[in-house]
mmCIF file of C-alpha atoms in Angstrom:
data_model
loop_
_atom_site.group_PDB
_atom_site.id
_atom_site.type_symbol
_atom_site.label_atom_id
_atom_site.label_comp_id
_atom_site.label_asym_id
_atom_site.label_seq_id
_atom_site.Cartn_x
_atom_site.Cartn_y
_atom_site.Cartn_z
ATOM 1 C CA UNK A 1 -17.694 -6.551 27.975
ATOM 2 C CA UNK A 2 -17.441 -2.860 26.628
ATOM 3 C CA UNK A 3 -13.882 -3.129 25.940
ATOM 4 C CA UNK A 4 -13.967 -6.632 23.684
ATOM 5 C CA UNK A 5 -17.260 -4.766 21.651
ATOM 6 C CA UNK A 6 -15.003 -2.109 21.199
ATOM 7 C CA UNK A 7 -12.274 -4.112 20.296
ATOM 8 C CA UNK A 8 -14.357 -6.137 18.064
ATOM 9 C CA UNK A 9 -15.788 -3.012 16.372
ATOM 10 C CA UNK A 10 -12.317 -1.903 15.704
ATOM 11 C CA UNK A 11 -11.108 -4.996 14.294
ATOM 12 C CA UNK A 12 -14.171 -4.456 11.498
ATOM 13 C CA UNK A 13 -12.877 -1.155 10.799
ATOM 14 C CA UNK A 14 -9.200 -2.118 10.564
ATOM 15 C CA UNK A 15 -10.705 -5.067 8.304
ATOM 16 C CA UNK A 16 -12.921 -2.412 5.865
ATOM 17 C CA UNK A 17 -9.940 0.458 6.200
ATOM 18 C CA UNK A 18 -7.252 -1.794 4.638
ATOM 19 C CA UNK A 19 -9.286 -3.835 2.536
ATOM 20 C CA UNK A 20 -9.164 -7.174 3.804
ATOM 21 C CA UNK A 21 -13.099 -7.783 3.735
ATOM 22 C CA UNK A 22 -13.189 -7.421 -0.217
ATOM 23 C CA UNK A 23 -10.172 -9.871 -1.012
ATOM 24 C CA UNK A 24 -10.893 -12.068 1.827
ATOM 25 C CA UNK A 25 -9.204 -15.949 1.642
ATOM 26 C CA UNK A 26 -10.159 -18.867 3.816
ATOM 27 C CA UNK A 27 -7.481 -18.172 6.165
ATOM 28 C CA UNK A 28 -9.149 -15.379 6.491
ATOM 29 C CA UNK A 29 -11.945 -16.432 7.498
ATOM 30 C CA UNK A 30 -10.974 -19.050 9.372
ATOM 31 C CA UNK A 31 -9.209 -16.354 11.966
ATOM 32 C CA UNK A 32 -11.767 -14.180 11.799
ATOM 33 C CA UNK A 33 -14.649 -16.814 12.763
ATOM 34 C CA UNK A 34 -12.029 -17.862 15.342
ATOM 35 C CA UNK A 35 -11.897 -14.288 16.649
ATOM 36 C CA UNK A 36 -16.040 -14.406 16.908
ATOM 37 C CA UNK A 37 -16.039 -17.924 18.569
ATOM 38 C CA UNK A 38 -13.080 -16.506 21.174
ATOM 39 C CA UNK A 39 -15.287 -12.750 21.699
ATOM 40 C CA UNK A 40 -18.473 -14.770 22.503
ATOM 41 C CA UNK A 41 -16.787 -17.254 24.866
ATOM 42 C CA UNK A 42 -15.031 -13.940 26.695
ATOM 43 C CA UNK A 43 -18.707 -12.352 26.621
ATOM 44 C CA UNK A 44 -20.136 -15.597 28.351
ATOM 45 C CA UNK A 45 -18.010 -15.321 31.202
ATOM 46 C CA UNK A 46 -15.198 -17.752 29.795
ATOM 47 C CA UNK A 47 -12.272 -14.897 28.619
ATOM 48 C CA UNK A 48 -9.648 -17.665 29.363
ATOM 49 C CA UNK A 49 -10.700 -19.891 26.974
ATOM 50 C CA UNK A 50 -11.893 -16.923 24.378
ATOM 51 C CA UNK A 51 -9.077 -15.062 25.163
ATOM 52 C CA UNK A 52 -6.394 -16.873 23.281
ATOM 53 C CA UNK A 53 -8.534 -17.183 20.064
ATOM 54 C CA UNK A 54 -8.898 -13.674 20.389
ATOM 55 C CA UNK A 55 -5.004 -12.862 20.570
ATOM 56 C CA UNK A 56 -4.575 -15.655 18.096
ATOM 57 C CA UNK A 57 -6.558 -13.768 15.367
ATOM 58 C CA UNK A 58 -5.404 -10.674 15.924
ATOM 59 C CA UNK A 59 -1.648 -12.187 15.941
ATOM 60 C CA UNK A 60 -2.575 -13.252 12.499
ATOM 61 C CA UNK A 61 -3.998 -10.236 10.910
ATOM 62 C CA UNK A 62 -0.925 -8.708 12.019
ATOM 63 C CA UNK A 63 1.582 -10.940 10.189
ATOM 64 C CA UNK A 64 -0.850 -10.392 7.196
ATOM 65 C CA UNK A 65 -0.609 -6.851 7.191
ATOM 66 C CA UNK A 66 3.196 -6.434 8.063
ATOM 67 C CA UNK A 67 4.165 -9.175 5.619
ATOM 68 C CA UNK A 68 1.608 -7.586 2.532
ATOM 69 C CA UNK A 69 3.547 -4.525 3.212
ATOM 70 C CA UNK A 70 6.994 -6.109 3.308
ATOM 71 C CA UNK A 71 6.152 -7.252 -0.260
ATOM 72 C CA UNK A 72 4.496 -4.150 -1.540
ATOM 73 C CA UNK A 73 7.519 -2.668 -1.691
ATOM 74 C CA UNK A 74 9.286 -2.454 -5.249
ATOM 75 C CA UNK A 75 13.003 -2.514 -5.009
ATOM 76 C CA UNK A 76 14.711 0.653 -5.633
ATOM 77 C CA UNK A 77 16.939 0.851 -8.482
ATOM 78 C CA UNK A 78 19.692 3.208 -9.260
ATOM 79 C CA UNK A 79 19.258 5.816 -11.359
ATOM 80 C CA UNK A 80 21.637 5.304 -14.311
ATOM 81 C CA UNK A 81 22.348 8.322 -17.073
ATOM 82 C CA UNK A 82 20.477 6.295 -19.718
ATOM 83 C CA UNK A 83 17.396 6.019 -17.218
ATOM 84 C CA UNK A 84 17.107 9.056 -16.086
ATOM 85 C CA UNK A 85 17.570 10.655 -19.976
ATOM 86 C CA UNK A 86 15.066 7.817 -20.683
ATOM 87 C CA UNK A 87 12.474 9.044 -18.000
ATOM 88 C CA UNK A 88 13.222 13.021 -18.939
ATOM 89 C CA UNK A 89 12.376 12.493 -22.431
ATOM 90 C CA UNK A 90 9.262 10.456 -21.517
ATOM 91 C CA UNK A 91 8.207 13.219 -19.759
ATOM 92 C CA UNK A 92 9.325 15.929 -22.307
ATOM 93 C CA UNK A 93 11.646 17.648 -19.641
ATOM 94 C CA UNK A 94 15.240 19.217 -20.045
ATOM 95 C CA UNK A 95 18.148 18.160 -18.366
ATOM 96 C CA UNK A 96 18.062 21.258 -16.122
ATOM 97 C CA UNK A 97 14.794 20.654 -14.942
ATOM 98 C CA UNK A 98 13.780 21.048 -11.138
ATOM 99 C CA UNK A 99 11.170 18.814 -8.812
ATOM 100 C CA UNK A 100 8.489 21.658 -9.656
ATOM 101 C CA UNK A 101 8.837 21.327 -13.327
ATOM 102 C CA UNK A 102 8.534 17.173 -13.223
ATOM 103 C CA UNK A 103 5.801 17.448 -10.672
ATOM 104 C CA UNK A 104 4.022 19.604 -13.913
ATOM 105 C CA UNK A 105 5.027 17.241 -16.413
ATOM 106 C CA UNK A 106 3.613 13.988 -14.552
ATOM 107 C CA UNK A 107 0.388 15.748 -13.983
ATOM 108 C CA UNK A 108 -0.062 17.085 -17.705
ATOM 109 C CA UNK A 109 0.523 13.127 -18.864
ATOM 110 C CA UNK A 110 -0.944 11.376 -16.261
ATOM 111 C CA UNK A 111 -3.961 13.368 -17.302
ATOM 112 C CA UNK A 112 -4.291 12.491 -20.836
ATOM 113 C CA UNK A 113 -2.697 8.601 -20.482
ATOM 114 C CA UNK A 114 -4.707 7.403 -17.007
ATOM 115 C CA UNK A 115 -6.709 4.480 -17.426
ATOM 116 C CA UNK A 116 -9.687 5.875 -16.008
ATOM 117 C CA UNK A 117 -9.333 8.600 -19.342
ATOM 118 C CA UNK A 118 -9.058 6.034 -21.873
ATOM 119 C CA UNK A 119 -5.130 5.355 -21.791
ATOM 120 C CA UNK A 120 -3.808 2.080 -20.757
ATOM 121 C CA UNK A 121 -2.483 1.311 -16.748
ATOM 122 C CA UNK A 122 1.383 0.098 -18.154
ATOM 123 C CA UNK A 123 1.552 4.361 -19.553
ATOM 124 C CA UNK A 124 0.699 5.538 -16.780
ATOM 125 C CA UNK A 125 2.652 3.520 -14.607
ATOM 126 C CA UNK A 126 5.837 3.557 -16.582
ATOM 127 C CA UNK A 127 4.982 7.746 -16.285
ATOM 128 C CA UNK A 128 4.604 7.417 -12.774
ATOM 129 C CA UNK A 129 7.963 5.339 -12.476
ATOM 130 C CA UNK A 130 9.694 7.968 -14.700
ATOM 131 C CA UNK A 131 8.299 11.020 -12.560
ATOM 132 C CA UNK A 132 9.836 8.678 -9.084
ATOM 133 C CA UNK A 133 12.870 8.147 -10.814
ATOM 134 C CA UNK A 134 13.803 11.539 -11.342
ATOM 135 C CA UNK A 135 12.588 13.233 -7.761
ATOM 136 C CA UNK A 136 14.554 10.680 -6.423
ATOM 137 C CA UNK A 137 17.620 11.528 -8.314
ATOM 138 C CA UNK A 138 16.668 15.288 -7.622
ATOM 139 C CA UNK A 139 16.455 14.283 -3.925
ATOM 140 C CA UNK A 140 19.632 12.536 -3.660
ATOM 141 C CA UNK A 141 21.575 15.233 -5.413
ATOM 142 C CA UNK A 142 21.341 15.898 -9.078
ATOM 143 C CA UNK A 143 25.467 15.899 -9.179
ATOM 144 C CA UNK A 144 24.905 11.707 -8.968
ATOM 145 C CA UNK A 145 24.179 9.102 -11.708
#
């Protein structure tokens, strides 16, 4: 009985940690009322029929999370010439300039553009994608691209 409060409590906190309890579907809900219905049944006495709703939800949350975080990731593109002289001019920085030096430059923008200072989300993102774009070309070697 310990173990599946335990168990339940972390499920809450994996649900609050990640975010799932503010943009919550049906589905959702659905798996996690299923999860309830299968931690009551195991608390009566009856884990082998609350077990697999249990295992079920917790299945399910798992695809959730592993698929949201397949997706999440953008696609890496290659840095071109043009794009990288397009992201060091966006960030006022010379050809020559190191990881330091666009690690200064991002901050000094992203200060002055961030949405939460007046300046508009698609700024500061296309800042943030020029300040990626070049550490990963510094990264990689700047000899490339």
């Amino acid at each position: 009985m310990g173990w599946l409060a335990i168990a339940l409590i972390a499920l809450a906190g994996w649900l609050i940690w990640t975010g799932r309890l503010q943009r919550m579907t049906v589905k959702d809900g659905m798996a996690l009322g299923a999860a309830l219905v299968g931690a009551v049944m195991a608390a009566k006495g009856k884990p082998v029929a609350g077990l697999p709703l249990l295992v079920g939800s917790a299945l399910f949350f798992l695809a959730r999370s592993r698929k949201g975080r397949a997706q999440g990731r953008p696609p890496v593109v290659p840095a071109t010439a043009e794009g990288l002289a397009r992201a060091r001019a966006l960030l006022g920085l010379p050809p020559e300039a190191d990881a330091k030096a666009v690690k200064a430059a991002h901050r000094r923008l992203i200060a002055s553009v961030h949405p939460d200072h007046g300046g508009t989300e698609a700024l500061a993102a296309e800042i943030n994608a020029a300040r990626d774009l070049l550490l990963r070309h510094l990264k990689s070697g700047p000899g490339q691209a």
